[in-house]
Coordinates of C-alpha atoms in Angstrom, one line a residue:
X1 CA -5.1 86.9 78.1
X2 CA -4.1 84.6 81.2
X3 CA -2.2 81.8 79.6
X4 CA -2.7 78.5 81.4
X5 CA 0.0 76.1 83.1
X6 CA -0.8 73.7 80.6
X7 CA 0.3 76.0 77.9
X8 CA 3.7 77.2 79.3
X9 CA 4.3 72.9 80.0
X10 CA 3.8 72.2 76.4
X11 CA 6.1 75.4 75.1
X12 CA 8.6 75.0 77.5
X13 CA 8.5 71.1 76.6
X14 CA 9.0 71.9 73.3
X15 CA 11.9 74.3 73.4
X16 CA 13.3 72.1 75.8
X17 CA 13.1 69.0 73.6
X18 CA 14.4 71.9 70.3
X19 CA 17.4 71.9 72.4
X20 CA 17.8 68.3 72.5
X21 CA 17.9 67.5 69.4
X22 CA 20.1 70.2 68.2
X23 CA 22.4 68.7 70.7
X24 CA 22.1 64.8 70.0
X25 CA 21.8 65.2 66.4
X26 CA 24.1 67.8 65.5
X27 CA 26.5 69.1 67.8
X28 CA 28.0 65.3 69.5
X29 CA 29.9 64.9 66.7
X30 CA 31.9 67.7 65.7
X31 CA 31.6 68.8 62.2
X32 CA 31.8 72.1 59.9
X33 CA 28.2 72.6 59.1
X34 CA 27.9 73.5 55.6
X35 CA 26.5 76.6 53.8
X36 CA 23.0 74.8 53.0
X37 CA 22.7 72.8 55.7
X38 CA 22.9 76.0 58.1
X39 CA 20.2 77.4 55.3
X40 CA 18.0 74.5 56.1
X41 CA 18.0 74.6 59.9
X42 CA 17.9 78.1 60.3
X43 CA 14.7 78.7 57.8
X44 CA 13.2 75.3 60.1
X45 CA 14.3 77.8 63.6
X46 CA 12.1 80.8 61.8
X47 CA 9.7 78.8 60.3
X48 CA 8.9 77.4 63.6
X49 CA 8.9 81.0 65.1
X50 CA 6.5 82.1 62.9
X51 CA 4.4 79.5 63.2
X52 CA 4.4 79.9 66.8
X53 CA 3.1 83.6 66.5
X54 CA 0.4 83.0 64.2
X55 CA -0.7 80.2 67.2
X56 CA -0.6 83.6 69.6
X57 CA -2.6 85.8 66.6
X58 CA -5.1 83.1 66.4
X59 CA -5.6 82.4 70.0
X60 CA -4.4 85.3 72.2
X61 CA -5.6 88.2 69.4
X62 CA -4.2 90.9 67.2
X63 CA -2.8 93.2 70.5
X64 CA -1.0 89.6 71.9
X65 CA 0.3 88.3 68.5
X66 CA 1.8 91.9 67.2
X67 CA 3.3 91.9 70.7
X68 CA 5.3 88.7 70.3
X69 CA 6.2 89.8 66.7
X70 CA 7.4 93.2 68.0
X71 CA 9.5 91.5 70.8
X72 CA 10.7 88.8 68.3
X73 CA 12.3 90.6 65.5
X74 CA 13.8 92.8 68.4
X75 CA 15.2 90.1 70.2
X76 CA 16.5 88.5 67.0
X77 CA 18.1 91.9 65.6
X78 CA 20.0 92.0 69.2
X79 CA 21.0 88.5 68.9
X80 CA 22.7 89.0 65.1
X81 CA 24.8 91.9 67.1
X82 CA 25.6 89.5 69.8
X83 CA 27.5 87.5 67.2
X84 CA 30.1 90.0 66.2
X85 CA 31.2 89.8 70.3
X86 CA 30.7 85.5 70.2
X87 CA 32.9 85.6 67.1
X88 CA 35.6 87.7 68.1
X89 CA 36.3 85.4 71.7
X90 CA 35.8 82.5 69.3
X91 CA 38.5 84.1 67.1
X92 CA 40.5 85.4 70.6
X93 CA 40.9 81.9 71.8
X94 CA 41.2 80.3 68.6
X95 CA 38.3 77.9 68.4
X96 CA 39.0 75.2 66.3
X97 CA 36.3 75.9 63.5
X98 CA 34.9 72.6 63.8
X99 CA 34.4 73.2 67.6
X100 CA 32.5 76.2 67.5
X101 CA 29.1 74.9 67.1
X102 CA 29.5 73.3 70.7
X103 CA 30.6 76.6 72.5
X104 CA 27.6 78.4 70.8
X105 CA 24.7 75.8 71.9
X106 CA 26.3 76.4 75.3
X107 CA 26.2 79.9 75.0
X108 CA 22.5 79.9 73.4
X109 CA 21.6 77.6 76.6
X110 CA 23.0 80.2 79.2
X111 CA 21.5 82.5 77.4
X112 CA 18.2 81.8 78.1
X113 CA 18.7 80.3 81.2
X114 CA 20.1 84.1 82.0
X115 CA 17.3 85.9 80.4
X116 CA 14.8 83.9 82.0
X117 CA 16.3 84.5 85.3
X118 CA 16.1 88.1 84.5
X119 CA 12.4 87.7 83.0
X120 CA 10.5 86.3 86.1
X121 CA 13.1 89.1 87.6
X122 CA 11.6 91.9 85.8
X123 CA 8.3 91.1 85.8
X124 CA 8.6 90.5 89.5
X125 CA 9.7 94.0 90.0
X126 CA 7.1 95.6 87.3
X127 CA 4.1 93.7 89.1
X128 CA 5.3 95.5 92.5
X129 CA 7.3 98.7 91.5
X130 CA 5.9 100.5 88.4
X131 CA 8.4 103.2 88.4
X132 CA 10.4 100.3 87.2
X133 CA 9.6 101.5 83.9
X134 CA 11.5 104.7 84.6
X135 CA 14.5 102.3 85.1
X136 CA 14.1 99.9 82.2
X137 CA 13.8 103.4 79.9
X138 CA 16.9 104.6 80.8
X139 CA 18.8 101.4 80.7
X140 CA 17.7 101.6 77.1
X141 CA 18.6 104.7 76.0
X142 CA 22.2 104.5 77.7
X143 CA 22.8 101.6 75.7
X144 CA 21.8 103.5 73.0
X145 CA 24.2 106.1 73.5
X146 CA 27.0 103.6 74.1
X147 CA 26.2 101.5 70.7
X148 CA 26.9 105.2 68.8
X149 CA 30.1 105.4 70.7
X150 CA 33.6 104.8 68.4
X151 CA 34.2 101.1 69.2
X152 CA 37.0 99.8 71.0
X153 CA 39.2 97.0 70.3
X154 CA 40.3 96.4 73.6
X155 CA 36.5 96.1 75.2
X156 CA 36.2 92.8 72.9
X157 CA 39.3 91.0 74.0
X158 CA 38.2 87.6 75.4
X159 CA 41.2 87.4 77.7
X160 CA 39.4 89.9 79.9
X161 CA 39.9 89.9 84.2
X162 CA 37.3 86.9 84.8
X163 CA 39.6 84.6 82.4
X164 CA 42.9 86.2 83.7
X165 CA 41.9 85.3 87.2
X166 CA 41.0 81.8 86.2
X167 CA 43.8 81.0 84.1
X168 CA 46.2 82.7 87.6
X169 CA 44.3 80.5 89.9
X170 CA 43.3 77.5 88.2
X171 CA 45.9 74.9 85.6
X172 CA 45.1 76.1 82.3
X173 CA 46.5 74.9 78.8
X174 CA 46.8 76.5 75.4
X175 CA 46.1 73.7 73.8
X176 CA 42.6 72.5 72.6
X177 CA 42.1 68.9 72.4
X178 CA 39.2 68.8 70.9
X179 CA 35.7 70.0 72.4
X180 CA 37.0 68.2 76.0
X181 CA 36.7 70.7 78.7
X182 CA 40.1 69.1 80.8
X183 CA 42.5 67.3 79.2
X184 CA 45.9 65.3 80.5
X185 CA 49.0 67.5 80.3
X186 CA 52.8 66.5 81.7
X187 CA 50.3 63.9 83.8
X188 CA 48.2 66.3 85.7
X189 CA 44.9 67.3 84.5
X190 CA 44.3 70.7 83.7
X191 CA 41.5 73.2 81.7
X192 CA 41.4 73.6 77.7
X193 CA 41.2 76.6 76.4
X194 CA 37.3 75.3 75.5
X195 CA 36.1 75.8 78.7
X196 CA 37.7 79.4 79.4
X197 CA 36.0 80.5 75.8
X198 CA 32.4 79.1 77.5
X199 CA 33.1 81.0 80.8
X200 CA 33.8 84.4 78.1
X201 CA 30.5 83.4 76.4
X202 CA 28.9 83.1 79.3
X203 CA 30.2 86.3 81.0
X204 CA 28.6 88.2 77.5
X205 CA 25.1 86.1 77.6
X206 CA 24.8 87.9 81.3
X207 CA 25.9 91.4 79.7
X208 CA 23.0 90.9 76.7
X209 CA 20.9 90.2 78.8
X210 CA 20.3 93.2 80.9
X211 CA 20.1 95.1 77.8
X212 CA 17.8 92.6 75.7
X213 CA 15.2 92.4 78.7
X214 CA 14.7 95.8 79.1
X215 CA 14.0 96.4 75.4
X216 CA 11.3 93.3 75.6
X217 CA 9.5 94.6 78.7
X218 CA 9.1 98.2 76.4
X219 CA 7.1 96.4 74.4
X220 CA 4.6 93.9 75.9
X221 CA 4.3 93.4 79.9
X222 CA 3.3 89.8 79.1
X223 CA 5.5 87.1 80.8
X224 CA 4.4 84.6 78.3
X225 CA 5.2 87.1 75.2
X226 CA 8.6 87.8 76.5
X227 CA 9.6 84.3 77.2
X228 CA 8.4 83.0 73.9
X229 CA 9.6 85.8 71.8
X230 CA 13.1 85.7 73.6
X231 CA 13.6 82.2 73.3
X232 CA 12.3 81.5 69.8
X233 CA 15.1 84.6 68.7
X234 CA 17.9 82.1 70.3
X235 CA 16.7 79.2 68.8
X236 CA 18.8 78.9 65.3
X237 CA 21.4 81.1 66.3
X238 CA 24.0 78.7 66.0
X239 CA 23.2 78.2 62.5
X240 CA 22.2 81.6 61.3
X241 CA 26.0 82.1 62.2
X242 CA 27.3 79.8 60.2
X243 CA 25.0 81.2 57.8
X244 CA 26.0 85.1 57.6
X245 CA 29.3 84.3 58.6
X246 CA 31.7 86.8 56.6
X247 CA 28.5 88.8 56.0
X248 CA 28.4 90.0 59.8
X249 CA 31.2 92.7 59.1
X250 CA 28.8 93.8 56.1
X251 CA 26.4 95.2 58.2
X252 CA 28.5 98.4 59.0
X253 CA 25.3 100.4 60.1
X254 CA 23.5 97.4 62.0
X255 CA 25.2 99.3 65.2
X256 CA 23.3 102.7 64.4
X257 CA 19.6 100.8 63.6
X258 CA 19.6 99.0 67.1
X259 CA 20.5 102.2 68.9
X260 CA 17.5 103.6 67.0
X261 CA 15.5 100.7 68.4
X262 CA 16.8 100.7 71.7
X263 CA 16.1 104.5 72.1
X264 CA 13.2 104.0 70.9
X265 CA 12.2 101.9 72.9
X266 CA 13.3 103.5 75.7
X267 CA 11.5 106.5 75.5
X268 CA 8.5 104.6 74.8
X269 CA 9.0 103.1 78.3
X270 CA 9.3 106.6 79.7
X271 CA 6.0 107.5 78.1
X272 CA 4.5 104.6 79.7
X273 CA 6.2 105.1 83.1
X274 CA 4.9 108.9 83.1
X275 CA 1.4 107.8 82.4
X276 CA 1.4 105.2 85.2
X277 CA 3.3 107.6 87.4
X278 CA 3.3 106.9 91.1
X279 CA 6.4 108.4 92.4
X280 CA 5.6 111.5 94.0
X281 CA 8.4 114.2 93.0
X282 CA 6.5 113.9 89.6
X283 CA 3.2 115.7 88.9
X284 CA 2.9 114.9 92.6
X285 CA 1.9 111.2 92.1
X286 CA -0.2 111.3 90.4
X287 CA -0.2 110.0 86.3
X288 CA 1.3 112.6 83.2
X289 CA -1.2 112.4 80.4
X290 CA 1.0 111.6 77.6
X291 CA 1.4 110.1 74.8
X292 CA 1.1 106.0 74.3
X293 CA 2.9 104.1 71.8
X294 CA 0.4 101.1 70.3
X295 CA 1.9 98.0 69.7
X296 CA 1.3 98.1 65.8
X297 CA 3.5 101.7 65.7
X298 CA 6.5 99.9 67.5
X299 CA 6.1 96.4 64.7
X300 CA 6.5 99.6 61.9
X301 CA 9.1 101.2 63.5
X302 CA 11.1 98.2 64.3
X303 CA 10.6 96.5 61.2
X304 CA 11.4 99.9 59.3
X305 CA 14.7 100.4 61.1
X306 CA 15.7 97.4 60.3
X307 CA 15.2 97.4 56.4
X308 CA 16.7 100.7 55.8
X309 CA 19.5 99.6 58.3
X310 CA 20.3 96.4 56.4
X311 CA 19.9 97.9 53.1
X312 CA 22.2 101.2 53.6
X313 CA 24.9 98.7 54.7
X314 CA 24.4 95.9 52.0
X315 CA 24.6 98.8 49.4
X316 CA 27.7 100.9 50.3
X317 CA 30.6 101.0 48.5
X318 CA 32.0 101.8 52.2
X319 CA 30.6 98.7 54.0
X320 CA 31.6 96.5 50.8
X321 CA 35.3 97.5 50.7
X322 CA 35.1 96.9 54.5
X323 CA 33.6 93.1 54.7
X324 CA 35.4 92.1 52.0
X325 CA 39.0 93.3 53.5
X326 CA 37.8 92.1 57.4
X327 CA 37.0 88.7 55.5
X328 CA 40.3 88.7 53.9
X329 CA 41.9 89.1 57.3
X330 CA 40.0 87.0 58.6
X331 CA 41.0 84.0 56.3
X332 CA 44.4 84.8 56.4
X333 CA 44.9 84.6 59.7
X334 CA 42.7 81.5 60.2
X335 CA 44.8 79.9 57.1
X336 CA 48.1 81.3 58.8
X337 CA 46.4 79.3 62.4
X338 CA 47.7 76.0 62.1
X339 CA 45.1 75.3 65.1
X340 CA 42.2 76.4 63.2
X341 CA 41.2 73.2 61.8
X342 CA 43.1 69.9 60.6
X343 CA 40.7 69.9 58.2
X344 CA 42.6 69.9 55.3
X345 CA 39.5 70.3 52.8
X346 CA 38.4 73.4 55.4
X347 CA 41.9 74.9 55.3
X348 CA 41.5 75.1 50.9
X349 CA 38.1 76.8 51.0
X350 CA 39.9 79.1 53.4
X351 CA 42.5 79.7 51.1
X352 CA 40.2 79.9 48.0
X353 CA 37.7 82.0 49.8
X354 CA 41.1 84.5 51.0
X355 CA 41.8 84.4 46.5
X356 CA 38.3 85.7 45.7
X357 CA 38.2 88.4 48.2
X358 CA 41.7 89.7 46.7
X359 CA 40.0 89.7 43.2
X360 CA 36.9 91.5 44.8
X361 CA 38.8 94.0 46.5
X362 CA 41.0 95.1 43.3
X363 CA 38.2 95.6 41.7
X364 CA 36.5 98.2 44.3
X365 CA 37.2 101.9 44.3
X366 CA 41.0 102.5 45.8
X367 CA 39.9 105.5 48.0
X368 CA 37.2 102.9 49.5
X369 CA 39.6 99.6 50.4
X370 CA 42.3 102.3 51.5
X371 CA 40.2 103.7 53.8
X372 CA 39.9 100.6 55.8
X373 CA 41.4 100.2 59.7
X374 CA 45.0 98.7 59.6
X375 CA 45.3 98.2 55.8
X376 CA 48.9 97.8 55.7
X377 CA 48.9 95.4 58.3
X378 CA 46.0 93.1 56.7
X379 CA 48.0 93.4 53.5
X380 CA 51.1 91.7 54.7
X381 CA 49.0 88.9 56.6
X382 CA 47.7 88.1 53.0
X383 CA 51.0 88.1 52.0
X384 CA 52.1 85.4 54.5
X385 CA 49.5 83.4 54.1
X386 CA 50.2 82.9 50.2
X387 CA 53.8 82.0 51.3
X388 CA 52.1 79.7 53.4
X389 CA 50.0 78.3 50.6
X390 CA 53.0 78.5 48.4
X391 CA 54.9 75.9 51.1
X392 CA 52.2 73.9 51.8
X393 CA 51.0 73.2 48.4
X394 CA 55.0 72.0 47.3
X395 CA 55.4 69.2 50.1

């Protein structure tokens, strides 16, 4: 189905003007959204997804509409992972908690300016090369490989060479004051540390995005589908963070079910690649008979992936012991971070949040909670942080 200019006016209008109001009415002001207003905004963000692919069913067909679906839930699943990296530069430069709604609209907004750079890129590229397929395939299934790799602390640090270099070359402060991206210091103007956490997030966007495209293009060739799908899945991911924030370390397997997806994906792109073969050091030009993957198999497979993914991790006693002693570290060092917030309301959910994941974690299996990364040292930081309590609660 061609899709007219008048179509893509109106959705990109409409994203476009989604944008706007998330900034005017939500983001100016700075302000710790709370648990059910993130609820609310991000079931309106998926609501209005939805709605938008039943639009596609009804008037582009079943094949178009379980193409944007397919791409959709992908895109989405990818975007959840891309959280754990925003929140750990968030928790590397020590976003104020109040402020961090502001760096992830910026981040959502170069994130789909990037992937629709790389969108009219790739489809640029697949209208004139087809072995581009070939490409895209194995892109996928090295990231794959890569997400089964042992993770590594030091690939997640935010002060990486791009921030180094611009903290060397231009003035830079510690110091936040407040969202402002310069601020006055000894009477010369120099960078917060907000802007330096928005280059970091915008570094990452890039990084996501040569992985998220690829994976898109596996499953539909439609420029439409692909720039809907991708940009409704970035819509609401401000406050679906908010939202699962704490739960994000739950999902211990969500690693292994994307590199499932992604591979996939991948071969499926392979498939397709052999059967549209041109390149001539393959079946001498000419196209493998293989076989295609339908759109409804990939929906099944994603979808399928996904649920026993989420469900493996929600019920382990493993991936329980572990989110509830990563949240307990988290909110001991954030209570312990007098830069956190000066929210003093804020900093005494912290520190009743920190008291209930104590009385959770006593009550799990020892050889679970003992198992966990760096136990010692997460027990001590609990420890400070009820001294700090202790001295903060007697003034």
């Amino acid at each position: 189905m061609t899709v007219s200019p008048l179509i893509w006016g109106v959705t990109i209008a409409v994203i476009l003007g989604l944008l706007a109001f998330d900034y005017f009415f939500h983001i100016r002001k700075a302000h710790i959204p709370t648990l059910k207003e993130a609820a609310i905004w991000s079931s309106i963000y998926v609501g209005l997804a939805i709605i938008f692919g039943v639009l596609v069913l009804v008037f582009g067909g079943v094949t178009m509409g379980g193409e944007y679906f397919a791409g959709y839930i992908t895109e989405k699943a990818l975007s959840v992972d891309n959280l754990f990296v925003f929140l750990i530069i968030m928790a590397s430069f020590r976003v104020p908690r109040e402020d961090q709604q502001k760096v992830l609209l910026f981040g959502i907004v170069f994130a789909l300016i990037a992937r629709t750079g790389f969108i009219f890129l790739g489809a640029a590229l697949i209208n004139s090369f087809s072995w581009i397929f070939y490409l895209f395939g194995l892109i996928l299934l090295i990231t794959a490989g890569n997400l089964l790799k042992p993770e590594d602390s030091e690939k997640d640090e935010a002060n990486n060479f791009i921030i180094r270099i611009a903290k060397r070359v231009l003035p830079t402060t510690d110091h936040y004051d407040g969202d402002k991206l310069m601020t006055v210091e000894n009477g010369k103007k120099v960078l917060t540390p907000m802007l330096l956490v928005m280059v970091a997030i915008g570094g990452t966007d890039i990084l996501f995005a040569l992985d998220s495209i690829p994976a898109i293009f596996g499953l539909t060739q439609n420029t439409f589908i692909v720039f809907t799908a991708t940009a409704f899945s970035l819509m609401g991911l401000r406050q679906l963070y908010f939202l699962i924030d704490g739960l994000l370390d739950r999902l211990i397997y969500l690693s292994y079910g994307l590199a499932a997806i992604l591979a996939f994906i991948g071969v499926k792109l392979v498939l397709h690649a052999l059967h549209e073969n041109t390149l001539p050091f393959i079946n001498n030009g000419e196209h493998v008979e293989v076989i295609e993957v339908s759109t409804g198999l990939s929906l099944s497979v994603i979808i399928g992936v996904l649920l026993v993914t989420v469900i493996a991790s929600l019920v382990s006693p493993a991936g329980k012991a572990q989110t509830a002693v990563n949240n307990a570290r988290r909110h001991a060092n954030d209570y312990l971070d007098l830069s956190y917030t000066s929210d003093d309301s804020e900093r005494e959910r912290i520190y009743r949040a920190l008291c209930e994941e104590e009385k959770q974690i006593l009550q799990m299996d020892k050889k679970y909670r003992d198992k966990v990364k760096d136990i010692e040292d997460i027990r001590a930081e609990v420890a400070r942080a009820h001294e700090e309590h202790t001295r903060y609660s007697s003034k």
